[in-house]
């Protein structure tokens, strides 16, 4: 027999509006890492230098890292 007055436990915590920053940070970091891998693989598969756009895309990795640090600092605050 169950007790109907006891509410069921919450399945998940409610999503916050700041979660989008984490997804943006992870996406930017992943794209930057893929560009870095492509920079190293380009001379192996062809005899040419990597294109400028690969170097510029690789700069998304530190940008994503900074966004992730910002998300961690922002989400770590205590709510009042």
XYZ file of C-alpha atoms in Angstrom:
80
model
C 0.000 0.000 0.000
C 1.386 3.384 -0.946
C 1.031 6.644 0.848
C -0.725 9.111 -1.503
C 0.303 12.168 0.543
C 4.020 11.739 -0.218
C 4.985 13.397 -3.514
C 7.209 11.385 -5.859
C 10.878 12.397 -5.955
C 11.806 14.763 -8.771
C 13.266 12.899 -11.725
C 15.572 15.687 -12.904
C 16.485 19.119 -11.775
C 14.780 21.883 -13.757
C 16.807 23.209 -16.666
C 18.242 26.615 -16.112
C 18.410 29.338 -18.688
C 22.213 29.444 -18.447
C 22.680 25.882 -19.753
C 22.949 27.204 -23.310
C 26.351 28.667 -22.460
C 27.683 25.207 -21.625
C 26.476 23.791 -24.947
C 27.998 26.710 -26.847
C 31.290 26.249 -24.997
C 31.404 22.521 -25.711
C 30.577 23.073 -29.376
C 33.218 25.757 -29.855
C 35.840 23.672 -28.093
C 35.039 20.566 -30.151
C 35.152 22.483 -33.441
C 38.473 24.023 -32.434
C 39.944 20.625 -31.594
C 38.796 19.205 -34.920
C 40.507 22.105 -36.689
C 43.734 21.427 -34.780
C 43.623 17.769 -35.821
C 42.981 18.845 -39.418
C 45.999 21.177 -39.295
C 48.254 18.256 -38.364
C 46.669 15.852 -40.857
C 46.747 18.189 -43.870
C 50.501 17.830 -44.568
C 50.250 14.061 -44.149
C 47.502 13.575 -46.744
C 48.591 16.320 -49.139
C 51.798 18.141 -49.888
C 50.320 21.552 -49.166
C 50.198 23.769 -46.119
C 46.979 24.064 -44.102
C 44.652 26.853 -45.134
C 44.289 30.060 -43.153
C 40.687 29.255 -42.268
C 41.881 26.157 -40.372
C 44.155 28.283 -38.214
C 41.343 30.741 -37.560
C 38.915 27.936 -36.747
C 41.445 26.441 -34.335
C 41.158 29.638 -32.298
C 37.652 28.517 -31.313
C 39.138 25.969 -28.883
C 40.465 28.557 -26.396
C 37.292 30.606 -26.871
C 35.206 27.566 -25.959
C 37.434 26.923 -22.959
C 36.925 30.482 -21.728
C 33.165 30.152 -22.180
C 33.231 26.927 -20.152
C 35.178 28.632 -17.362
C 32.674 31.476 -17.427
C 29.808 28.985 -17.228
C 31.439 27.209 -14.272
C 31.930 30.468 -12.410
C 28.443 31.688 -13.195
C 26.655 28.435 -12.325
C 28.685 27.920 -9.159
C 27.195 30.922 -7.440
C 24.798 30.268 -4.606
C 21.208 31.142 -5.363
C 19.408 33.150 -2.713
